[in-house]
Amino acid sequence: MGQQWWRNAAIYQIYVRSFADSDGDGVGDLPGVRRRLSHIAELGMDAVWLTPFYASPMADGGYDVADYRMVDPLFGRLADAEGLIADAHWLGLRVIVDLVPNHTSSQHPWFAEALAAEPGSPARARYHFRDGVNGGPPNDWESMFGGPAWTQLPDGQWYLHLFDAAQPDLNWEHLDVHAEFENILRFWLGRGVDGIRIDVAHGLVKADGLPDARCTGQSGLLTTTAMPFFDQDGVHEIYRRWRKILDSYPGERIGVAEAWVPDADRLARYLRPDELHQAFNFHYTQAKWSATEFRTVIDDSLAAVAGVGAASTWVLSNHDIERHVTRFGGGRTGLRRARAAALLTMALPGSVYVYQGEELGLPEVTDLPEEVLADPKWERSGRAERGRDGCRVPIPWSGTTPPFGFGPSSAWLPQPTEWAALTVKAQRDDPGSTLSLYTAALRLRRGLPDGELTWLDSDADVLAFRREPGFTCTVNFGSAPVRLSRPGRLLLTSTEESELEQSEQTVTLPPNSAAWWTGDDTHAR
Ligand code: GLC
Ligand code: MG
């Protein structure tokens, strides 16, 4: 791949503990990933992003890191990470690893030291320790997982954790914190990783004086409202420094922001030329299944990144949000829409992220028994929110009974028995499967023209756009068929080709479907 490989890369997200288990403990691990990497290469991806595999008490699935340079025994050893990077490169896949700088585990040596120290001592200054106000916490900030963002210690002081109490927030005004993370960054870059995904990239810097947010339900407002603990201007200074580090290594090493911010323009600030290369487009994940909602988010995203000379990313699912088959209605309709959304997404200018299992059309598992729920959201919300485990159920690879080839014996979350029909093996040789659709789309995507997107006029339920030379994508979001002038020769459709009624001049787009077309301008409207 040429210069600036990330601008149109297809990147596959591996949620390590649910991808493939090699040692029979029911939890996915790095040797498991190594054995299954060829699936990702065959799918036609350009890169993988691995979620955290570092030493962790696993209070938040590994996003609570106790040692950033060590592989947790649950996932393997450092040699497995090195082997994985080498294997991936051999298969032509770049590797992005997760970096978690907003907080450490409460079992990180720094936090242990802070807890053992007196209030006001230097060891506490690496985190946010404060005295309470009127017998309560220092301010009204809420944990993203529910409840207050502060926990009180026996000595009376409180510490800040925007996530679980086992994830204390670091104080990014402390020089040790900067030095340590620059060092960790170099540790992984030195091992050959091609990029870092920055967890909670919007959270590192807090507003001066930690002012109240003055609202409740804060975790539900992140994509619409400014908060004193997120997206503060000071974070950008950090990424400017990290960019210099990334650029000091050979090859094009990238930084990807996980940033939940109020709008596309705020997101684009992370992508200024001297900052990060990519940021996840979460506004895209919030669009309802509607032509107008998708058109708006696409236009806003493209306009915002154009302003800073960056490329957009397109994300339908990840390990924190409900799988889009279910989001778009579930069942047969949800799957039809998800397949159409995949073709829409892969036709857009920019880079696409694919979350493991979406290429199989996996739905959210909504009926996990309460006793297996592991997401800290479940307990922190007073068991009001089940949390994110439903999108983290281990991948079905083969066979007719659980764990469907995920590992030798079991899976840490139970897989639905119906997934027998959705295994990689069952889908591989079925030309109508979602896996075949993704494989075909990713292959064709490499040859798509790189022209800008221009919308074509069409029915209210239809989005149709061109990219020159000669490519058209059509999506019917409605529940009725829509007839259009035929945009050219059919390349690929999310439904069966027989569902499209094509004549010389026109085509009927079935409900909840998308199609890719090429060439022959005479048929264009
Ligand atoms: C990010 C991760 C999520 C994690 C949180 C705290 O949002 O994607 O899984 O719980 O950060 O680290
Ligand atoms: Mg294992």
Coordinates of C-alpha atoms and ligand atoms in Angstrom, one line a residue:
M1 CA 0.0 0.0 0.0
G2 CA 1.2 3.5 -0.8
Q3 CA 1.6 6.6 1.1
Q4 CA -0.8 7.4 3.9
W5 CA -2.1 3.9 4.0
W6 CA -4.6 4.7 6.8
R7 CA -6.6 7.2 4.7
N8 CA -8.6 4.4 3.0
A9 CA -7.6 1.4 5.1
A10 CA -10.0 -1.4 6.1
I11 CA -9.2 -2.1 9.8
Y12 CA -10.4 -5.2 11.7
Q13 CA -11.0 -4.8 15.4
I14 CA -10.0 -7.9 17.4
Y15 CA -11.5 -8.0 20.9
V16 CA -8.9 -10.4 22.1
R17 CA -10.7 -12.2 24.8
S18 CA -13.5 -13.1 22.5
F19 CA -11.7 -13.9 19.2
A20 CA -10.0 -17.3 19.6
D21 CA -8.9 -19.3 22.7
S22 CA -5.8 -21.5 22.3
D23 CA -5.3 -22.9 25.8
G24 CA -8.8 -24.1 26.8
D25 CA -9.5 -21.6 29.6
G26 CA -12.5 -20.2 27.7
V27 CA -10.8 -16.8 27.2
G28 CA -9.4 -15.7 23.8
D29 CA -5.6 -15.1 23.8
L30 CA -2.8 -14.0 21.6
P31 CA -1.8 -17.5 20.4
G32 CA -5.5 -17.9 19.4
V33 CA -5.3 -14.7 17.4
R34 CA -2.2 -15.9 15.7
R35 CA -3.9 -19.1 14.5
R36 CA -6.8 -17.2 13.1
L37 CA -5.1 -14.3 11.5
S38 CA -5.5 -15.8 8.0
H39 CA -9.2 -15.3 8.3
I40 CA -8.6 -11.6 8.5
A41 CA -6.1 -11.6 5.7
E42 CA -8.5 -13.6 3.5
L43 CA -11.3 -11.2 4.3
G44 CA -9.1 -8.6 2.7
M45 CA -8.4 -6.3 5.6
D46 CA -5.4 -4.0 5.7
A47 CA -4.8 -3.9 9.4
V48 CA -5.9 -5.2 12.8
W49 CA -6.5 -3.3 16.0
L50 CA -6.0 -5.4 19.1
T51 CA -7.8 -4.5 22.3
P52 CA -5.7 -4.4 25.5
F53 CA -3.8 -7.6 26.3
Y54 CA -1.6 -6.2 29.1
A55 CA -1.3 -7.3 32.7
S56 CA -4.7 -6.5 34.2
P57 CA -7.0 -7.6 37.1
M58 CA -9.7 -7.5 34.3
A59 CA -12.1 -5.3 36.2
D60 CA -13.0 -3.8 32.8
G61 CA -12.0 -6.5 30.4
G62 CA -8.3 -5.3 30.3
Y63 CA -9.0 -1.6 30.1
D64 CA -7.7 -1.5 33.6
V65 CA -3.9 -1.9 33.1
A66 CA -1.6 -2.8 35.9
D67 CA 1.6 -3.1 33.7
Y68 CA 1.6 -1.6 30.3
R69 CA 4.7 -3.5 29.1
M70 CA 3.7 -6.9 30.2
V71 CA 1.2 -9.3 28.5
D72 CA -1.3 -10.7 30.9
P73 CA -0.8 -14.5 31.5
L74 CA -4.5 -14.9 30.5
F75 CA -3.5 -13.7 27.0
G76 CA 0.0 -15.2 26.7
R77 CA 3.5 -13.8 26.9
L78 CA 5.4 -10.9 25.4
A79 CA 6.9 -13.4 22.9
D80 CA 3.3 -14.1 21.7
A81 CA 2.7 -10.4 21.0
E82 CA 6.0 -10.2 19.1
G83 CA 5.1 -13.3 17.2
L84 CA 1.7 -12.0 16.4
I85 CA 3.1 -8.7 15.0
A86 CA 5.6 -10.7 12.9
D87 CA 2.9 -13.0 11.6
A88 CA 0.5 -10.2 10.8
H89 CA 3.2 -8.3 8.8
W90 CA 4.0 -11.5 6.9
L91 CA 0.3 -11.7 5.9
G92 CA 0.4 -8.1 4.9
L93 CA -1.6 -6.8 7.8
R94 CA -0.6 -3.8 9.9
V95 CA -1.0 -3.9 13.6
I96 CA -2.5 -1.3 15.9
V97 CA -2.4 -1.8 19.7
D98 CA -4.5 -0.2 22.4
L99 CA -3.0 2.4 24.8
V100 CA -4.9 3.3 27.9
P101 CA -3.6 6.6 29.2
N102 CA -6.6 8.1 30.9
H103 CA -6.5 5.8 33.9
T104 CA -4.5 2.9 35.3
S105 CA -5.7 -0.2 37.2
S106 CA -6.1 0.4 40.9
Q107 CA -3.5 -2.3 41.1
H108 CA -0.9 -0.3 39.2
P109 CA 2.2 0.2 41.4
W110 CA 1.6 4.0 41.2
F111 CA -1.9 3.7 42.7
A112 CA -0.8 1.3 45.3
E113 CA 1.9 3.8 46.3
A114 CA -0.7 6.6 46.3
L115 CA -3.0 4.6 48.6
A116 CA -0.2 3.9 51.0
A117 CA 0.8 7.6 51.2
E118 CA -0.6 10.4 53.3
P119 CA -3.2 12.8 51.9
G120 CA -1.3 15.6 50.1
S121 CA 1.8 13.6 49.5
P122 CA 3.6 13.6 46.2
A123 CA 2.6 9.9 45.5
R124 CA -1.0 11.0 45.3
A125 CA -0.3 13.8 42.8
R126 CA -0.1 11.4 39.9
Y127 CA -3.9 10.9 40.3
H128 CA -6.8 13.1 41.2
F129 CA -7.2 13.0 45.0
R130 CA -9.3 15.6 46.6
D131 CA -11.1 16.3 49.9
G132 CA -14.9 16.0 49.8
V133 CA -17.4 18.9 49.9
N134 CA -20.1 19.0 52.6
G135 CA -19.5 15.3 53.4
G136 CA -20.0 14.3 49.7
P137 CA -17.7 13.9 46.7
P138 CA -15.6 16.9 45.5
N139 CA -18.0 17.5 42.5
D140 CA -21.0 16.2 40.6
W141 CA -19.1 14.1 38.0
E142 CA -20.6 10.7 37.2
S143 CA -18.8 7.5 36.2
M144 CA -19.5 6.5 32.6
F145 CA -20.5 3.2 34.1
G146 CA -23.0 4.7 36.5
G147 CA -22.8 6.2 40.0
P148 CA -20.5 8.9 41.2
A149 CA -17.0 9.3 39.6
W150 CA -15.4 9.5 43.0
T151 CA -14.7 6.9 45.6
Q152 CA -13.8 7.8 49.2
L153 CA -10.9 6.3 51.1
P154 CA -10.8 5.4 54.8
D155 CA -8.6 8.5 55.4
G156 CA -11.4 10.7 54.1
Q157 CA -10.0 11.7 50.7
W158 CA -11.7 10.9 47.4
Y159 CA -10.1 9.8 44.1
L160 CA -11.5 10.4 40.6
H161 CA -12.5 7.5 38.3
L162 CA -14.5 8.4 35.2
F163 CA -15.0 4.7 34.7
D164 CA -14.9 1.9 37.3
A165 CA -13.6 2.5 40.8
A166 CA -10.8 0.1 39.8
Q167 CA -9.7 2.6 37.1
P168 CA -8.4 5.7 38.8
D169 CA -7.9 8.7 36.4
L170 CA -4.3 9.8 36.0
N171 CA -3.4 13.5 36.5
W172 CA -2.0 14.6 33.1
E173 CA -0.6 17.7 34.7
H174 CA 2.1 15.6 36.3
L175 CA 5.4 15.2 34.4
D176 CA 5.9 11.6 35.5
V177 CA 2.7 10.7 33.7
H178 CA 3.9 12.3 30.4
A179 CA 7.3 10.7 30.6
E180 CA 5.9 7.2 31.4
F181 CA 3.4 7.2 28.6
E182 CA 6.0 8.5 26.0
N183 CA 8.1 5.6 27.2
I184 CA 5.3 3.0 26.8
L185 CA 4.6 4.4 23.4
R186 CA 8.2 3.8 22.4
F187 CA 8.2 0.3 24.0
W188 CA 5.4 -0.8 21.6
L189 CA 6.6 1.2 18.5
G190 CA 10.0 -0.4 19.1
R191 CA 8.3 -3.8 18.8
G192 CA 7.1 -3.0 15.4
V193 CA 3.5 -1.9 15.9
D194 CA 2.1 0.3 13.1
G195 CA -0.2 2.4 15.3
I196 CA -1.8 3.0 18.6
R197 CA -5.5 3.3 19.4
I198 CA -5.8 5.8 22.2
D199 CA -8.4 4.9 24.7
V200 CA -10.5 7.8 26.0
A201 CA -8.3 10.2 24.1
H202 CA -10.7 13.0 24.9
G203 CA -10.4 12.5 28.7
L204 CA -6.8 13.0 29.7
V205 CA -7.1 16.7 30.6
K206 CA -9.8 17.9 33.0
A207 CA -11.1 21.5 33.2
D208 CA -9.2 23.7 35.7
G209 CA -10.5 23.4 39.2
L210 CA -12.7 20.4 38.3
P211 CA -16.0 22.4 38.1
D212 CA -19.4 20.7 38.4
A213 CA -21.0 19.4 35.2
R214 CA -24.4 20.6 36.4
C215 CA -26.4 17.9 34.9
T216 CA -27.2 14.2 35.4
G217 CA -27.1 11.3 33.0
Q218 CA -23.7 12.5 31.9
S219 CA -22.6 9.3 30.1
G220 CA -25.6 9.7 27.8
L221 CA -24.7 13.2 26.7
L222 CA -21.2 12.6 25.3
T223 CA -22.0 12.9 21.6
T224 CA -24.1 16.1 22.1
T225 CA -22.8 18.1 25.1
A226 CA -19.5 19.6 26.3
M227 CA -18.4 18.2 29.7
P228 CA -15.7 19.6 32.0
F229 CA -14.0 16.2 32.1
F230 CA -13.9 15.5 28.4
D231 CA -12.6 17.1 25.2
Q232 CA -10.7 19.9 26.9
D233 CA -8.4 21.9 24.6
G234 CA -5.3 20.8 26.6
V235 CA -5.4 17.2 25.3
H236 CA -4.2 18.4 21.9
E237 CA -0.8 19.4 23.2
I238 CA -0.3 15.8 24.3
Y239 CA -1.1 14.4 20.8
R240 CA 1.2 16.9 19.2
R241 CA 4.0 15.5 21.2
W242 CA 3.0 11.9 20.5
R243 CA 2.8 12.7 16.8
K244 CA 6.5 13.6 16.9
I245 CA 7.3 10.3 18.5
L246 CA 5.2 8.4 15.9
D247 CA 6.9 10.2 13.1
S248 CA 10.4 9.5 14.5
Y249 CA 9.9 5.8 13.6
P250 CA 10.3 4.4 10.1
G251 CA 7.1 3.4 8.2
E252 CA 3.9 5.3 8.7
R253 CA 2.9 4.8 12.3
I254 CA -0.5 6.1 13.2
G255 CA -2.4 7.4 16.2
V256 CA -6.2 6.7 16.4
A257 CA -8.3 8.6 18.8
E258 CA -11.2 7.1 20.7
A259 CA -12.9 10.4 21.3
W260 CA -16.5 10.9 22.3
V261 CA -17.1 14.6 21.5
P262 CA -20.2 16.7 20.9
D263 CA -19.8 17.1 17.1
A264 CA -17.8 16.4 14.0
D265 CA -15.9 19.6 14.1
R266 CA -14.6 18.9 17.6
L267 CA -13.6 15.5 16.4
A268 CA -11.7 16.9 13.5
R269 CA -9.5 18.9 15.9
Y270 CA -7.8 15.6 16.8
L271 CA -6.9 15.2 13.2
R272 CA -5.1 18.4 12.5
P273 CA -1.9 17.8 10.5
D274 CA 0.4 17.8 13.5
E275 CA -1.9 15.6 15.7
L276 CA -3.5 12.1 15.2
H277 CA -4.2 10.3 11.9
Q278 CA -7.6 8.9 12.7
A279 CA -10.5 9.2 15.1
F280 CA -13.4 6.9 15.4
N281 CA -16.6 8.3 13.9
F282 CA -19.0 7.6 16.7
H283 CA -21.7 9.9 15.3
Y284 CA -22.0 7.5 12.5
T285 CA -22.8 4.7 15.0
Q286 CA -25.6 6.9 16.4
A287 CA -27.5 7.3 13.1
K288 CA -30.9 5.6 13.0
W289 CA -31.8 3.5 9.9
S290 CA -33.0 6.4 7.9
A291 CA -31.7 8.0 4.6
T292 CA -31.8 11.5 6.1
E293 CA -29.9 10.6 9.3
F294 CA -27.2 8.8 7.3
R295 CA -26.9 11.6 4.8
T296 CA -26.6 14.2 7.5
V297 CA -23.9 12.3 9.4
I298 CA -22.0 11.5 6.2
D299 CA -22.1 15.2 5.1
D300 CA -21.1 16.5 8.5
S301 CA -18.2 14.0 8.8
L302 CA -16.8 14.7 5.4
A303 CA -17.1 18.5 5.8
A304 CA -15.3 18.4 9.2
V305 CA -12.4 16.3 8.1
A306 CA -12.0 18.3 4.8
G307 CA -11.4 21.3 7.0
V308 CA -8.2 19.8 8.4
G309 CA -7.1 17.8 5.4
A310 CA -7.8 14.5 7.1
A311 CA -9.8 11.4 6.0
S312 CA -12.9 10.2 7.8
T313 CA -13.4 6.8 9.5
W314 CA -16.6 4.9 9.3
V315 CA -17.6 2.7 12.2
L316 CA -20.8 0.6 12.6
S317 CA -20.0 -1.5 15.6
N318 CA -17.3 -2.0 18.3
H319 CA -17.0 -3.7 21.7
D320 CA -18.8 -0.9 23.5
I321 CA -22.0 -0.6 21.5
E322 CA -24.9 -2.8 20.6
R323 CA -24.2 -4.7 17.4
H324 CA -25.8 -3.0 14.4
V325 CA -27.8 -6.0 13.2
T326 CA -29.8 -5.5 16.5
R327 CA -29.6 -1.7 16.5
F328 CA -31.2 -1.7 13.0
G329 CA -34.2 -3.7 14.2
G330 CA -32.8 -7.3 14.7
G331 CA -34.0 -10.5 13.1
R332 CA -34.2 -10.8 9.3
T333 CA -34.8 -7.1 8.8
G334 CA -31.9 -6.1 11.1
L335 CA -29.6 -8.4 9.1
R336 CA -30.8 -7.1 5.7
R337 CA -30.2 -3.5 6.9
A338 CA -26.8 -4.4 8.4
R339 CA -25.7 -5.9 5.1
A340 CA -26.9 -2.8 3.3
A341 CA -25.2 -0.6 5.8
A342 CA -22.0 -2.5 5.2
L343 CA -22.1 -1.7 1.4
L344 CA -22.9 1.9 2.1
T345 CA -20.0 2.2 4.7
M346 CA -17.5 0.5 2.5
A347 CA -18.3 2.8 -0.5
L348 CA -17.6 6.0 1.4
P349 CA -14.4 7.9 1.0
G350 CA -12.1 7.2 4.0
S351 CA -11.2 4.3 6.3
V352 CA -13.6 1.6 7.5
Y353 CA -13.4 -0.2 10.8
V354 CA -14.9 -3.7 11.0
Y355 CA -15.7 -5.2 14.5
Q356 CA -15.0 -8.9 14.8
G357 CA -18.2 -10.9 14.0
E358 CA -19.9 -8.2 12.0
E359 CA -18.6 -9.9 8.9
L360 CA -20.7 -12.9 10.1
G361 CA -23.8 -10.8 10.6
L362 CA -23.8 -11.6 14.3
P363 CA -26.6 -10.0 16.4
E364 CA -26.2 -8.7 19.9
V365 CA -26.9 -11.4 22.4
T366 CA -29.6 -9.8 24.5
D367 CA -30.5 -12.7 26.8
L368 CA -27.2 -13.6 28.5
P369 CA -27.9 -15.0 32.0
E370 CA -27.3 -12.4 34.7
E371 CA -24.7 -14.6 36.4
V372 CA -22.4 -14.4 33.5
L373 CA -22.5 -10.6 33.1
A374 CA -18.9 -9.3 33.5
D375 CA -19.2 -5.6 32.4
P376 CA -18.7 -3.3 35.4
K377 CA -21.7 -1.3 34.1
W378 CA -24.0 -4.0 35.3
E379 CA -23.1 -3.6 39.0
R380 CA -22.3 0.1 38.9
S381 CA -25.7 0.9 37.4
G382 CA -27.3 -1.0 40.3
R383 CA -28.1 -3.8 37.8
A384 CA -30.2 -1.4 35.7
E385 CA -28.1 -1.7 32.6
R386 CA -26.8 -5.0 31.4
G387 CA -23.8 -3.4 29.8
R388 CA -21.7 -4.4 26.9
D389 CA -21.3 -8.2 27.2
G390 CA -23.9 -8.9 24.5
C391 CA -21.5 -7.6 21.7
R392 CA -18.6 -9.5 23.2
V393 CA -19.8 -13.0 22.9
P394 CA -17.0 -15.2 21.5
I395 CA -16.8 -15.8 17.7
P396 CA -18.3 -18.9 16.3
W397 CA -15.7 -20.5 13.9
S398 CA -17.0 -24.0 13.1
G399 CA -19.0 -27.0 14.2
T400 CA -22.6 -27.3 15.3
T401 CA -22.4 -26.9 19.1
P402 CA -20.8 -24.3 21.4
P403 CA -18.1 -23.2 21.7
F404 CA -18.1 -23.5 17.9
G405 CA -14.4 -23.8 17.5
F406 CA -13.7 -20.7 19.6
G407 CA -11.5 -22.9 21.8
P408 CA -10.9 -26.4 22.9
S409 CA -13.6 -26.6 25.5
S410 CA -15.6 -23.5 26.5
A411 CA -16.3 -19.8 26.0
W412 CA -16.4 -17.2 28.8
L413 CA -19.8 -16.0 27.6
P414 CA -22.3 -18.5 26.3
Q415 CA -23.0 -18.5 22.5
P416 CA -26.5 -18.9 21.3
T417 CA -27.1 -22.4 19.8
E418 CA -28.5 -20.7 16.6
W419 CA -25.0 -19.5 15.9
A420 CA -24.3 -22.9 14.4
A421 CA -25.6 -21.4 11.1
L422 CA -23.4 -18.3 11.5
T423 CA -19.9 -19.9 11.9
V424 CA -17.1 -18.9 9.6
K425 CA -17.0 -22.4 8.3
A426 CA -20.7 -22.5 7.5
Q427 CA -20.5 -19.1 5.7
R428 CA -17.3 -19.5 3.8
D429 CA -18.6 -21.5 0.9
D430 CA -22.1 -20.0 0.8
P431 CA -22.1 -17.2 -1.8
G432 CA -25.1 -15.6 -0.2
S433 CA -23.6 -15.4 3.3
T434 CA -22.7 -12.2 5.0
L435 CA -19.1 -13.4 5.1
S436 CA -19.1 -13.7 1.3
L437 CA -20.6 -10.3 1.0
Y438 CA -17.9 -8.7 3.1
T439 CA -15.2 -10.6 1.3
A440 CA -16.5 -9.5 -2.1
A441 CA -17.1 -5.9 -1.0
L442 CA -13.6 -5.5 0.6
R443 CA -12.0 -6.9 -2.6
L444 CA -14.0 -4.6 -4.9
R445 CA -13.4 -1.7 -2.5
R446 CA -9.7 -1.7 -3.3
G447 CA -10.5 -0.8 -6.9
L448 CA -13.1 1.9 -6.2
P449 CA -12.4 5.3 -7.6
D450 CA -11.1 7.7 -5.1
G451 CA -13.2 10.6 -6.3
E452 CA -15.2 12.7 -3.9
L453 CA -18.7 11.7 -3.1
T454 CA -21.5 13.5 -4.9
W455 CA -25.1 12.9 -4.1
L456 CA -27.7 12.0 -6.8
D457 CA -31.3 13.0 -6.6
S458 CA -33.6 10.2 -5.7
D459 CA -36.5 9.1 -3.7
A460 CA -36.7 10.3 0.0
D461 CA -35.9 6.8 1.3
V462 CA -33.0 6.3 -1.0
L463 CA -29.4 7.5 -0.8
A464 CA -27.5 7.4 -4.1
F465 CA -24.1 8.8 -4.7
R466 CA -21.4 8.8 -7.3
R467 CA -17.6 8.7 -7.0
E468 CA -15.8 9.4 -10.2
P469 CA -14.9 7.8 -12.4
G470 CA -18.1 5.9 -12.9
F471 CA -19.0 4.3 -9.5
T472 CA -22.4 4.6 -7.9
C473 CA -23.8 3.3 -4.6
T474 CA -27.5 3.1 -4.0
V475 CA -29.2 2.3 -0.7
N476 CA -32.9 1.9 -0.2
F477 CA -33.7 2.5 3.5
G478 CA -37.4 2.2 3.0
S479 CA -39.7 -0.8 3.4
A480 CA -41.1 -0.5 -0.1
P481 CA -39.3 -1.2 -3.4
V482 CA -38.1 2.0 -5.3
R483 CA -37.6 2.3 -9.0
L484 CA -34.7 4.4 -10.3
S485 CA -32.9 5.0 -13.6
R486 CA -30.3 2.3 -13.8
P487 CA -26.9 3.7 -12.7
G488 CA -24.8 1.3 -14.7
R489 CA -23.8 -2.3 -14.5
L490 CA -24.4 -4.1 -11.2
L491 CA -21.2 -4.8 -9.3
L492 CA -22.5 -6.1 -6.0
T493 CA -25.7 -6.1 -4.0
S494 CA -26.5 -6.7 -0.3
T495 CA -29.5 -8.8 -1.3
E496 CA -30.0 -11.5 -4.0
E497 CA -29.5 -10.2 -7.5
S498 CA -32.8 -11.8 -8.4
E499 CA -34.5 -9.3 -6.1
L500 CA -33.4 -6.4 -8.3
E501 CA -35.7 -6.0 -11.2
Q502 CA -33.4 -4.6 -13.9
S503 CA -34.4 -3.4 -17.3
E504 CA -32.3 -1.5 -19.9
Q505 CA -33.3 1.8 -18.3
T506 CA -34.4 1.2 -14.8
V507 CA -33.9 -0.8 -11.7
T508 CA -36.1 -1.6 -8.8
L509 CA -34.2 -1.4 -5.5
P510 CA -35.7 -3.8 -2.9
P511 CA -36.4 -2.6 0.6
N512 CA -33.5 -2.4 3.1
S513 CA -30.9 -3.0 0.5
A514 CA -27.8 -1.5 -1.2
A515 CA -26.1 -2.0 -4.5
W516 CA -22.8 -0.9 -6.2
W517 CA -22.8 0.0 -9.8
T518 CA -20.2 0.8 -12.3
G519 CA -19.6 2.6 -15.6
D520 CA -21.9 3.5 -18.4
D521 CA -22.9 7.1 -17.9
T522 CA -25.7 6.9 -20.3
H523 CA -27.8 5.2 -17.6
A524 CA -27.1 7.8 -15.0
R525 CA -29.8 10.2 -14.2
Ligands
GLC1 C1 -13.1 2.9 26.2 C2 -13.1 1.4 25.9 C3 -14.1 0.8 26.8 C4 -13.6 1.0 28.2 C5 -13.4 2.4 28.6 C6 -12.6 2.6 29.8 O1 -14.3 3.5 26.0 O2 -13.4 1.3 24.5 O3 -14.2 -0.6 26.5 O4 -14.5 0.5 29.1 O5 -12.7 3.1 27.5 O6 -11.2 2.3 29.6
MG2 MG -7.2 -18.7 26.5

